[in-house]
PDB file of C-alpha atoms in Angstrom:
ATOM      1  CA  MET A  22      79.840  92.094 131.486  1.00 46.00           C
ATOM      2  CA  LYS A  23      79.372  88.577 132.833  1.00 51.00           C
ATOM      3  CA  ARG A  24      81.716  85.795 131.796  1.00 47.00           C
ATOM      4  CA  ARG A  25      79.027  84.181 129.610  1.00 45.00           C
ATOM      5  CA  GLN A  26      78.417  87.459 127.790  1.00 48.00           C
ATOM      6  CA  TRP A  27      82.141  87.925 127.296  1.00 45.00           C
ATOM      7  CA  MET A  28      82.453  84.474 125.743  1.00 40.00           C
ATOM      8  CA  ILE A  29      79.464  85.082 123.459  1.00 42.00           C
ATOM      9  CA  LEU A  30      81.147  88.227 122.160  1.00 45.00           C
ATOM     10  CA  ILE A  31      84.437  86.422 121.518  1.00 45.00           C
ATOM     11  CA  LEU A  32      82.834  83.446 119.842  1.00 41.00           C
ATOM     12  CA  SER A  33      80.489  85.544 117.736  1.00 45.00           C
ATOM     13  CA  ILE A  34      83.414  87.424 116.241  1.00 43.00           C
ATOM     14  CA  ALA A  35      85.808  84.494 116.023  1.00 41.00           C
ATOM     15  CA  MET A  36      83.318  82.079 114.453  1.00 37.00           C
ATOM     16  CA  VAL A  37      82.275  84.477 111.717  1.00 40.00           C
ATOM     17  CA  PHE A  38      85.811  85.709 111.083  1.00 37.00           C
ATOM     18  CA  GLY A  39      87.177  83.887 108.074  1.00 31.00           C
ATOM     19  CA  LEU A  40      83.872  82.900 106.438  1.00 29.00           C
ATOM     20  CA  GLY A  41      83.245  83.944 102.842  1.00 29.00           C
ATOM     21  CA  GLY A  42      80.605  86.522 101.939  1.00 27.00           C
ATOM     22  CA  THR A  43      78.842  88.153  99.023  1.00 23.00           C
ATOM     23  CA  ALA A  44      79.819  91.802  98.605  1.00 25.00           C
ATOM     24  CA  LEU A  45      78.733  94.844  96.646  1.00 24.00           C
ATOM     25  CA  ALA A  46      82.335  95.929  95.969  1.00 28.00           C
ATOM     26  CA  GLN A  47      85.356  93.950  94.887  1.00 28.00           C
ATOM     27  CA  GLN A  48      87.936  92.965  97.454  1.00 34.00           C
ATOM     28  CA  CYS A  49      90.820  90.570  97.656  1.00 36.00           C
ATOM     29  CA  ASP A  50      90.192  87.146  99.144  1.00 35.00           C
ATOM     30  CA  GLY A  51      92.219  84.147 100.252  1.00 35.00           C
ATOM     31  CA  THR A  52      93.869  83.825  96.829  1.00 34.00           C
ATOM     32  CA  CYS A  53      95.585  87.193  97.315  1.00 41.00           C
ATOM     33  CA  ASN A  54      99.229  87.101  98.354  1.00 42.00           C
ATOM     34  CA  GLU A  55     102.477  88.793  97.482  1.00 41.00           C
ATOM     35  CA  ASP A  56     103.055  86.542  94.483  1.00 44.00           C
ATOM     36  CA  GLU A  57      99.510  86.296  93.102  1.00 41.00           C
ATOM     37  CA  PRO A  58      97.664  89.625  93.592  1.00 41.00           C
ATOM     38  CA  GLY A  59      94.338  88.686  92.024  1.00 41.00           C
ATOM     39  CA  PRO A  60      90.990  90.407  92.692  1.00 44.00           C
ATOM     40  CA  SER A  61      87.756  88.548  93.366  1.00 46.00           C
ATOM     41  CA  ARG A  62      84.089  89.204  94.104  1.00 46.00           C
ATOM     42  CA  ASP A  63      84.401  88.156  97.728  1.00 52.00           C
ATOM     43  CA  GLY A  64      84.318  90.870 100.358  1.00 66.00           C
ATOM     44  CA  CYS A  65      83.833  91.719 104.012  1.00 78.00           C
ATOM     45  CA  THR A  66      80.466  92.311 105.632  1.00 83.00           C
ATOM     46  CA  SER A  67      80.067  93.334 109.286  1.00 88.00           C
ATOM     47  CA  PHE A  68      77.155  93.354 111.719  1.00 92.00           C
ATOM     48  CA  MET A  69      76.747  95.134 115.040  1.00 94.00           C
ATOM     49  CA  PHE A  70      74.186  94.254 117.719  1.00 95.00           C
ATOM     50  CA  GLY A  71      73.622  96.809 120.486  1.00 94.00           C
ATOM     51  CA  LYS A  72      73.385  95.555 124.055  1.00 93.00           C
ATOM     52  CA  ASP A  73      69.636  96.298 124.171  1.00 95.00           C
ATOM     53  CA  ALA A  74      69.082  94.394 120.921  1.00 95.00           C
ATOM     54  CA  THR A  75      70.306  91.064 122.327  1.00 94.00           C
ATOM     55  CA  VAL A  76      68.565  88.706 124.735  1.00 94.00           C
ATOM     56  CA  ASP A  77      71.264  88.735 127.411  1.00 93.00           C
ATOM     57  CA  GLY A  78      72.586  92.300 127.043  1.00 93.00           C
ATOM     58  CA  SER A  79      75.715  91.400 125.084  1.00 92.00           C
ATOM     59  CA  MET A  80      77.184  93.863 122.604  1.00 93.00           C
ATOM     60  CA  ILE A  81      78.143  91.782 119.576  1.00 93.00           C
ATOM     61  CA  ILE A  82      80.178  92.613 116.470  1.00 93.00           C
ATOM     62  CA  VAL A  83      80.561  89.978 113.754  1.00 89.00           C
ATOM     63  CA  HIS A  84      82.785  90.233 110.698  1.00 82.00           C
ATOM     64  CA  ASN A  85      83.395  87.886 107.766  1.00 78.00           C
ATOM     65  CA  ASP A  86      86.932  88.559 106.616  1.00 67.00           C
ATOM     66  CA  ALA A  87      87.992  88.440 102.968  1.00 65.00           C
ATOM     67  CA  CYS A  88      91.746  88.825 103.347  1.00 73.00           C
ATOM     68  CA  SER A  89      94.214  85.960 103.098  1.00 75.00           C
ATOM     69  CA  ASN A  90      95.522  86.327 106.657  1.00 77.00           C
ATOM     70  CA  SER A  91      92.735  84.914 108.817  1.00 78.00           C
ATOM     71  CA  ARG A  92      95.199  83.330 111.252  1.00 83.00           C
ATOM     72  CA  ILE A  93      94.305  84.449 114.786  1.00 87.00           C
ATOM     73  CA  HIS A  94      96.840  84.744 117.582  1.00 91.00           C
ATOM     74  CA  VAL A  95      96.957  86.535 120.914  1.00 96.00           C
ATOM     75  CA  VAL A  96      99.445  89.380 121.289  1.00 97.00           C
ATOM     76  CA  PRO A  97     100.228  89.858 124.990  1.00 98.00           C
ATOM     77  CA  ALA A  98     100.282  93.155 126.847  1.00 98.00           C
ATOM     78  CA  MET A  99     103.740  94.725 126.723  1.00 98.00           C
ATOM     79  CA  THR A 100     105.770  97.572 128.208  1.00 98.00           C
ATOM     80  CA  PHE A 101     108.312  99.719 126.376  1.00 98.00           C
ATOM     81  CA  PRO A 102     111.120 102.074 127.410  1.00 98.00           C
ATOM     82  CA  ALA A 103     110.769 105.780 126.691  1.00 97.00           C
ATOM     83  CA  GLY A 104     111.685 106.742 123.151  1.00 97.00           C
ATOM     84  CA  THR A 105     110.632 103.430 121.589  1.00 98.00           C
ATOM     85  CA  LEU A 106     109.117 103.614 118.104  1.00 98.00           C
ATOM     86  CA  ALA A 107     106.348 101.354 116.789  1.00 98.00           C
ATOM     87  CA  ASP A 108     106.437 100.015 113.244  1.00 98.00           C
ATOM     88  CA  VAL A 109     103.706 100.848 110.751  1.00 97.00           C
ATOM     89  CA  TRP A 110     103.214  97.749 108.611  1.00 96.00           C
ATOM     90  CA  TRP A 111     102.211  97.217 104.995  1.00 93.00           C
ATOM     91  CA  GLY A 112     101.006  93.642 104.557  1.00 89.00           C
ATOM     92  CA  LEU A 113      99.194  92.814 107.801  1.00 89.00           C
ATOM     93  CA  GLN A 114      96.453  91.065 105.837  1.00 83.00           C
ATOM     94  CA  ASN A 115      98.706  89.178 103.395  1.00 79.00           C
ATOM     95  CA  VAL A 116     100.029  85.650 103.754  1.00 78.00           C
ATOM     96  CA  ARG A 117     103.344  85.432 101.935  1.00 77.00           C
ATOM     97  CA  LYS A 118     105.047  82.227 100.906  1.00 76.00           C
ATOM     98  CA  GLY A 119     107.204  80.871 103.691  1.00 76.00           C
ATOM     99  CA  SER A 120     105.849  83.359 106.231  1.00 81.00           C
ATOM    100  CA  THR A 121     104.628  82.583 109.736  1.00 83.00           C
ATOM    101  CA  TYR A 122     101.733  84.154 111.617  1.00 82.00           C
ATOM    102  CA  LEU A 123     104.277  86.556 113.152  1.00 86.00           C
ATOM    103  CA  ASP A 124     105.194  88.039 109.758  1.00 87.00           C
ATOM    104  CA  TYR A 125     103.392  91.404 109.579  1.00 91.00           C
ATOM    105  CA  GLY A 126     104.799  92.438 106.198  1.00 90.00           C
ATOM    106  CA  ASP A 127     107.063  95.413 105.479  1.00 93.00           C
ATOM    107  CA  SER A 128     107.690  98.345 107.804  1.00 96.00           C
ATOM    108  CA  ILE A 129     106.862 101.544 105.890  1.00 96.00           C
ATOM    109  CA  GLY A 130     107.160 103.991 108.784  1.00 97.00           C
ATOM    110  CA  LYS A 131     107.330 104.418 112.535  1.00 98.00           C
ATOM    111  CA  ILE A 132     105.347 106.331 115.170  1.00 98.00           C
ATOM    112  CA  PRO A 133     106.006 106.928 118.884  1.00 98.00           C
ATOM    113  CA  GLN A 134     105.263 103.873 121.012  1.00 98.00           C
ATOM    114  CA  VAL A 135     103.269 104.103 124.237  1.00 98.00           C
ATOM    115  CA  ALA A 136     104.630 103.023 127.620  1.00 98.00           C
ATOM    116  CA  SER A 137     102.345  99.965 127.789  1.00 98.00           C
ATOM    117  CA  THR A 138      99.900  98.150 125.525  1.00 98.00           C
ATOM    118  CA  TYR A 139      96.887  95.868 126.053  1.00 98.00           C
ATOM    119  CA  LYS A 140      96.498  92.224 125.085  1.00 98.00           C
ATOM    120  CA  TYR A 141      94.526  91.701 121.871  1.00 98.00           C
ATOM    121  CA  PHE A 142      93.535  89.214 119.169  1.00 95.00           C
ATOM    122  CA  HIS A 143      95.659  89.771 116.064  1.00 94.00           C
ATOM    123  CA  THR A 144      94.812  88.735 112.509  1.00 90.00           C
ATOM    124  CA  GLY A 145      94.613  90.410 109.090  1.00 88.00           C
ATOM    125  CA  TYR A 146      92.172  92.884 110.619  1.00 90.00           C
ATOM    126  CA  PRO A 147      92.894  92.996 114.396  1.00 93.00           C
ATOM    127  CA  MET A 148      89.549  92.678 116.169  1.00 92.00           C
ATOM    128  CA  LEU A 149      89.281  92.433 119.984  1.00 95.00           C
ATOM    129  CA  ASN A 150      91.252  93.325 123.110  1.00 97.00           C
ATOM    130  CA  GLU A 151      91.217  92.414 126.786  1.00 97.00           C
ATOM    131  CA  HIS A 152      88.923  95.352 127.641  1.00 97.00           C
ATOM    132  CA  GLN A 153      86.158  94.078 125.319  1.00 95.00           C
ATOM    133  CA  LEU A 154      86.840  96.727 122.714  1.00 97.00           C
ATOM    134  CA  ALA A 155      85.823  95.120 119.405  1.00 96.00           C
ATOM    135  CA  ILE A 156      86.242  96.245 115.787  1.00 96.00           C
ATOM    136  CA  GLY A 157      84.739  94.855 112.558  1.00 93.00           C
ATOM    137  CA  GLU A 158      85.858  96.044 109.104  1.00 92.00           C
ATOM    138  CA  THR A 159      84.326  96.391 105.661  1.00 90.00           C
ATOM    139  CA  THR A 160      85.767  98.172 102.620  1.00 90.00           C
ATOM    140  CA  ILE A 161      83.482 100.833 101.107  1.00 92.00           C
ATOM    141  CA  SER A 162      83.263 102.623  97.767  1.00 90.00           C
ATOM    142  CA  GLN A 163      84.671 106.137  97.337  1.00 93.00           C
ATOM    143  CA  ARG A 164      84.946 108.680  94.529  1.00 94.00           C
ATOM    144  CA  ASN A 165      87.702 107.985  92.015  1.00 93.00           C
ATOM    145  CA  GLU A 166      89.161 111.445  92.690  1.00 95.00           C
ATOM    146  CA  LEU A 167      89.853 110.434  96.307  1.00 96.00           C
ATOM    147  CA  ARG A 168      91.934 107.360  95.569  1.00 94.00           C
ATOM    148  CA  ALA A 169      95.430 107.104  97.005  1.00 95.00           C
ATOM    149  CA  THR A 170      97.760 104.363  95.816  1.00 92.00           C
ATOM    150  CA  TYR A 171     100.564 102.613  97.651  1.00 92.00           C
ATOM    151  CA  GLY A 172     103.868 103.659  96.124  1.00 90.00           C
ATOM    152  CA  ALA A 173     102.429 106.814  94.584  1.00 93.00           C
ATOM    153  CA  CYS A 174     101.347 108.596  97.777  1.00 95.00           C
ATOM    154  CA  LYS A 175     102.917 109.662 101.092  1.00 97.00           C
ATOM    155  CA  GLN A 176     100.177 108.160 103.280  1.00 97.00           C
ATOM    156  CA  ILE A 177     101.190 105.175 105.453  1.00 97.00           C
ATOM    157  CA  MET A 178      98.294 104.408 107.859  1.00 98.00           C
ATOM    158  CA  THR A 179      96.083 101.567 106.625  1.00 96.00           C
ATOM    159  CA  ILE A 180      92.832 100.855 108.412  1.00 96.00           C
ATOM    160  CA  GLU A 181      94.074  97.512 109.744  1.00 95.00           C
ATOM    161  CA  GLN A 182      97.163  99.217 111.192  1.00 97.00           C
ATOM    162  CA  ALA A 183      94.931 101.819 112.870  1.00 98.00           C
ATOM    163  CA  GLN A 184      92.858  98.959 114.311  1.00 97.00           C
ATOM    164  CA  LEU A 185      96.013  97.357 115.704  1.00 98.00           C
ATOM    165  CA  PHE A 186      97.082 100.568 117.456  1.00 98.00           C
ATOM    166  CA  ALA A 187      93.568 101.152 118.828  1.00 98.00           C
ATOM    167  CA  LEU A 188      93.333  97.692 120.354  1.00 98.00           C
ATOM    168  CA  GLN A 189      96.796  98.062 121.892  1.00 98.00           C
ATOM    169  CA  ARG A 190      96.101 101.497 123.354  1.00 98.00           C
ATOM    170  CA  CYS A 191      92.355 101.993 123.985  1.00 98.00           C
ATOM    171  CA  THR A 192      89.653 100.636 126.281  1.00 98.00           C
ATOM    172  CA  THR A 193      86.452 102.184 124.820  1.00 98.00           C
ATOM    173  CA  ALA A 194      84.926 102.650 121.383  1.00 98.00           C
ATOM    174  CA  ARG A 195      84.929 106.432 121.639  1.00 98.00           C
ATOM    175  CA  GLU A 196      88.577 106.477 122.712  1.00 98.00           C
ATOM    176  CA  ALA A 197      89.456 104.161 119.811  1.00 98.00           C
ATOM    177  CA  ILE A 198      87.786 106.418 117.253  1.00 98.00           C
ATOM    178  CA  VAL A 199      89.615 109.468 118.576  1.00 98.00           C
ATOM    179  CA  LEU A 200      92.969 107.652 118.407  1.00 98.00           C
ATOM    180  CA  MET A 201      92.453 106.034 114.998  1.00 98.00           C
ATOM    181  CA  THR A 202      91.255 109.235 113.330  1.00 98.00           C
ATOM    182  CA  SER A 203      94.148 111.187 114.821  1.00 98.00           C
ATOM    183  CA  LEU A 204      96.574 108.651 113.330  1.00 98.00           C
ATOM    184  CA  LEU A 205      94.798 108.706 109.967  1.00 98.00           C
ATOM    185  CA  GLU A 206      94.854 112.507 109.830  1.00 98.00           C
ATOM    186  CA  THR A 207      98.486 112.772 110.923  1.00 98.00           C
ATOM    187  CA  TYR A 208     100.041 109.950 108.884  1.00 98.00           C
ATOM    188  CA  GLY A 209      97.514 109.812 106.051  1.00 98.00           C
ATOM    189  CA  TYR A 210      94.962 107.113 105.243  1.00 98.00           C
ATOM    190  CA  LEU A 211      96.450 104.524 102.882  1.00 96.00           C
ATOM    191  CA  PRO A 212      93.957 102.095 101.285  1.00 93.00           C
ATOM    192  CA  SER A 213      95.198  98.534 101.425  1.00 84.00           C
ATOM    193  CA  CYS A 214      93.215  95.441 100.330  1.00 61.00           C
ATOM    194  CA  CYS A 215      96.450  93.790  99.181  1.00 56.00           C
ATOM    195  CA  GLY A 216      97.012  96.843  97.000  1.00 53.00           C
ATOM    196  CA  ALA A 217      94.304  95.653  94.597  1.00 55.00           C
ATOM    197  CA  PHE A 218      91.809  98.470  95.173  1.00 64.00           C
ATOM    198  CA  ASP A 219      92.056 102.003  96.496  1.00 83.00           C
ATOM    199  CA  ASP A 220      88.773 102.337  98.376  1.00 91.00           C
ATOM    200  CA  GLY A 221      87.453 103.724 101.642  1.00 94.00           C
ATOM    201  CA  GLU A 222      86.839 101.838 104.864  1.00 95.00           C
ATOM    202  CA  CYS A 223      84.063 101.380 107.396  1.00 95.00           C
ATOM    203  CA  LEU A 224      84.705 100.163 110.925  1.00 96.00           C
ATOM    204  CA  LEU A 225      82.099  99.023 113.434  1.00 97.00           C
ATOM    205  CA  VAL A 226      83.634  99.893 116.799  1.00 97.00           C
ATOM    206  CA  GLY A 227      82.027  98.813 120.053  1.00 96.00           C
ATOM    207  CA  ASP A 228      82.499  98.276 123.770  1.00 96.00           C
ATOM    208  CA  PRO A 229      80.003  96.957 126.354  1.00 94.00           C
ATOM    209  CA  ASP A 230      78.299 100.374 126.545  1.00 94.00           C
ATOM    210  CA  GLU A 231      78.603 102.165 123.171  1.00 95.00           C
ATOM    211  CA  GLN A 232      78.657 101.263 119.476  1.00 96.00           C
ATOM    212  CA  TRP A 233      79.860 103.483 116.617  1.00 97.00           C
ATOM    213  CA  ILE A 234      80.222 103.456 112.825  1.00 97.00           C
ATOM    214  CA  LEU A 235      83.430 105.031 111.525  1.00 98.00           C
ATOM    215  CA  GLU A 236      83.765 105.714 107.779  1.00 98.00           C
ATOM    216  CA  VAL A 237      87.057 106.851 106.226  1.00 98.00           C
ATOM    217  CA  PHE A 238      87.946 108.149 102.765  1.00 98.00           C
ATOM    218  CA  SER A 239      91.357 109.013 101.377  1.00 97.00           C
ATOM    219  CA  VAL A 240      92.434 112.397  99.995  1.00 97.00           C
ATOM    220  CA  GLY A 241      94.301 111.498  96.816  1.00 96.00           C
ATOM    221  CA  ASN A 242      97.960 111.041  95.969  1.00 95.00           C
ATOM    222  CA  GLY A 243      98.931 114.687  96.416  1.00 95.00           C
ATOM    223  CA  TRP A 244      98.702 114.857 100.214  1.00 97.00           C
ATOM    224  CA  GLN A 245     101.887 115.838 102.079  1.00 97.00           C
ATOM    225  CA  PRO A 246     102.635 114.830 105.699  1.00 96.00           C
ATOM    226  CA  GLY A 247     103.319 117.763 107.999  1.00 94.00           C
ATOM    227  CA  SER A 248     101.329 120.129 105.787  1.00 95.00           C
ATOM    228  CA  GLY A 249      98.698 120.758 108.449  1.00 95.00           C
ATOM    229  CA  VAL A 250      96.049 119.346 106.107  1.00 97.00           C
ATOM    230  CA  PRO A 251      94.242 116.225 107.399  1.00 98.00           C
ATOM    231  CA  GLY A 252      95.425 113.091 105.627  1.00 98.00           C
ATOM    232  CA  ALA A 253      91.934 111.580 105.608  1.00 98.00           C
ATOM    233  CA  LEU A 254      88.238 112.385 105.445  1.00 98.00           C
ATOM    234  CA  TRP A 255      86.225 110.688 108.178  1.00 98.00           C
ATOM    235  CA  ALA A 256      82.882 110.704 109.938  1.00 98.00           C
ATOM    236  CA  ALA A 257      81.542 108.676 112.845  1.00 98.00           C
ATOM    237  CA  GLN A 258      77.986 108.098 114.013  1.00 98.00           C
ATOM    238  CA  ARG A 259      76.865 106.374 117.178  1.00 98.00           C
ATOM    239  CA  VAL A 260      74.478 103.433 116.892  1.00 97.00           C
ATOM    240  CA  PRO A 261      71.667 103.333 119.501  1.00 97.00           C
ATOM    241  CA  ASN A 262      71.965 100.443 121.952  1.00 96.00           C
ATOM    242  CA  ASP A 263      68.690  98.901 120.773  1.00 97.00           C
ATOM    243  CA  HIS A 264      69.718  98.837 117.095  1.00 96.00           C
ATOM    244  CA  ILE A 265      71.334  96.297 114.769  1.00 95.00           C
ATOM    245  CA  LYS A 266      73.702  97.694 112.147  1.00 94.00           C
ATOM    246  CA  LEU A 267      74.763  96.117 108.836  1.00 90.00           C
ATOM    247  CA  ALA A 268      77.842  97.391 106.983  1.00 89.00           C
ATOM    248  CA  PRO A 269      77.810  95.985 103.412  1.00 83.00           C
ATOM    249  CA  ASN A 270      80.764  97.458 101.459  1.00 84.00           C
ATOM    250  CA  CYS A 271      79.205 100.870 100.877  1.00 89.00           C
ATOM    251  CA  PRO A 272      79.025 103.983 103.111  1.00 94.00           C
ATOM    252  CA  THR A 273      75.806 104.571 105.042  1.00 94.00           C
ATOM    253  CA  ILE A 274      76.358 107.713 107.148  1.00 97.00           C
ATOM    254  CA  GLY A 275      74.015 110.444 105.891  1.00 96.00           C
ATOM    255  CA  GLU A 276      73.582 113.899 107.438  1.00 97.00           C
ATOM    256  CA  ILE A 277      76.080 114.820 110.151  1.00 98.00           C
ATOM    257  CA  ASP A 278      75.114 116.965 113.140  1.00 98.00           C
ATOM    258  CA  LEU A 279      78.237 117.996 115.056  1.00 98.00           C
ATOM    259  CA  SER A 280      76.104 119.933 117.535  1.00 97.00           C
ATOM    260  CA  GLN A 281      75.380 116.481 119.022  1.00 98.00           C
ATOM    261  CA  PRO A 282      78.843 115.266 120.076  1.00 96.00           C
ATOM    262  CA  ASP A 283      77.359 112.237 121.822  1.00 97.00           C
ATOM    263  CA  TRP A 284      76.164 111.003 118.444  1.00 98.00           C
ATOM    264  CA  PHE A 285      78.447 112.434 115.742  1.00 98.00           C
ATOM    265  CA  MET A 286      82.144 113.092 115.141  1.00 98.00           C
ATOM    266  CA  ALA A 287      83.914 114.151 111.932  1.00 98.00           C
ATOM    267  CA  SER A 288      87.181 115.482 110.539  1.00 98.00           C
ATOM    268  CA  SER A 289      87.584 119.251 110.307  1.00 98.00           C
ATOM    269  CA  ASN A 290      87.538 118.980 106.511  1.00 97.00           C
ATOM    270  CA  TYR A 291      84.534 116.659 106.221  1.00 98.00           C
ATOM    271  CA  MET A 292      82.458 119.267 104.338  1.00 98.00           C
ATOM    272  CA  SER A 293      84.996 121.904 103.240  1.00 98.00           C
ATOM    273  CA  TYR A 294      86.908 119.346 101.153  1.00 98.00           C
ATOM    274  CA  ALA A 295      83.797 118.756  99.025  1.00 98.00           C
ATOM    275  CA  VAL A 296      82.959 122.470  98.809  1.00 98.00           C
ATOM    276  CA  GLU A 297      86.465 123.321  97.566  1.00 97.00           C
ATOM    277  CA  ARG A 298      86.164 120.743  94.801  1.00 97.00           C
ATOM    278  CA  GLY A 299      82.676 121.705  93.704  1.00 97.00           C
ATOM    279  CA  TRP A 300      81.058 118.501  94.873  1.00 97.00           C
ATOM    280  CA  TYR A 301      78.733 120.326  97.270  1.00 98.00           C
ATOM    281  CA  ASP A 302      77.302 123.850  97.270  1.00 97.00           C
ATOM    282  CA  PRO A 303      76.100 125.078 100.677  1.00 96.00           C
ATOM    283  CA  ALA A 304      74.085 127.809  98.915  1.00 97.00           C
ATOM    284  CA  SER A 305      71.996 125.188  97.143  1.00 95.00           C
ATOM    285  CA  GLY A 306      69.837 124.644 100.193  1.00 94.00           C
ATOM    286  CA  ASP A 307      70.358 120.884  99.877  1.00 96.00           C
ATOM    287  CA  PRO A 308      71.568 118.997 102.957  1.00 97.00           C
ATOM    288  CA  PHE A 309      75.131 117.704 103.018  1.00 98.00           C
ATOM    289  CA  VAL A 310      74.776 113.916 102.799  1.00 97.00           C
ATOM    290  CA  TRP A 311      78.087 112.226 103.515  1.00 97.00           C
ATOM    291  CA  TYR A 312      77.615 109.027 101.517  1.00 96.00           C
ATOM    292  CA  ARG A 313      76.203 110.821  98.463  1.00 95.00           C
ATOM    293  CA  VAL A 314      79.104 113.267  98.270  1.00 97.00           C
ATOM    294  CA  TYR A 315      82.027 110.913  98.851  1.00 97.00           C
ATOM    295  CA  GLY A 316      80.824 107.354  98.389  1.00 89.00           C
ATOM    296  CA  PRO A 317      78.672 106.685  95.333  1.00 77.00           C
ATOM    297  CA  PRO A 318      77.258 103.143  95.174  1.00 69.00           C
ATOM    298  CA  PRO A 319      79.719 100.594  93.759  1.00 59.00           C
ATOM    299  CA  THR A 320      79.149  99.371  90.220  1.00 57.00           C
TER     300      THR A 320
END
């Protein structure tokens, strides 16, 4: 990508990041911090523009962020000795009284660190790295039965923490989805939003060549790490390069065709979880529609 295209991508994300937006689901906004955890009607909305949908061939992701921590700083590339562990943080998107932009919250777990990481833009929802891998976030509705709550569950991997690890460790959208979903399955997806709501998440993940939607739902408070059962439900669908995608606080992935790996990915339990709970009957002859089964429209 040419330098001008690279700058357009950075500015498009950075300029929109931090602006308020109207949402279909409740989320926390700038009033939310450790001392005053109040909900609001503000929320995150993300847009994705494929490279063939823009005049100059840029892939653009824009995201208006409704968390309190919209302070952007650059985290440099780093190297680590063998055996190093990386913290898993609770509170990346919170601004706490007396904190600085380097305060990431509380460490609630650790995972193996990689030998080297990439430079990236860090904020409440980490968003872009030096290889032009970009991520936009929006919280989405999910069934009440799926909710997992901080303090009551064993899951530790929030979506913003998964974004952080992806930007540190990946160079392409597809690679980022594989890494993030592996982390979410292994360590369990923990909804965040300042702890105010226990909803699902949608990420728009793109690089100069490919764009994807990733939608994630939790699996309740009863999940146990190390059980061999995935700690999240997830599905991903590729967006054609000549399309524009809007992600407005509700899931949008419909039918999933895993026979087309260039266009779809999903967790091993994406359908069986619903069948086991009586939410979908394969014998009915009806298609399995992801958003209808797991993400009813918000009210």
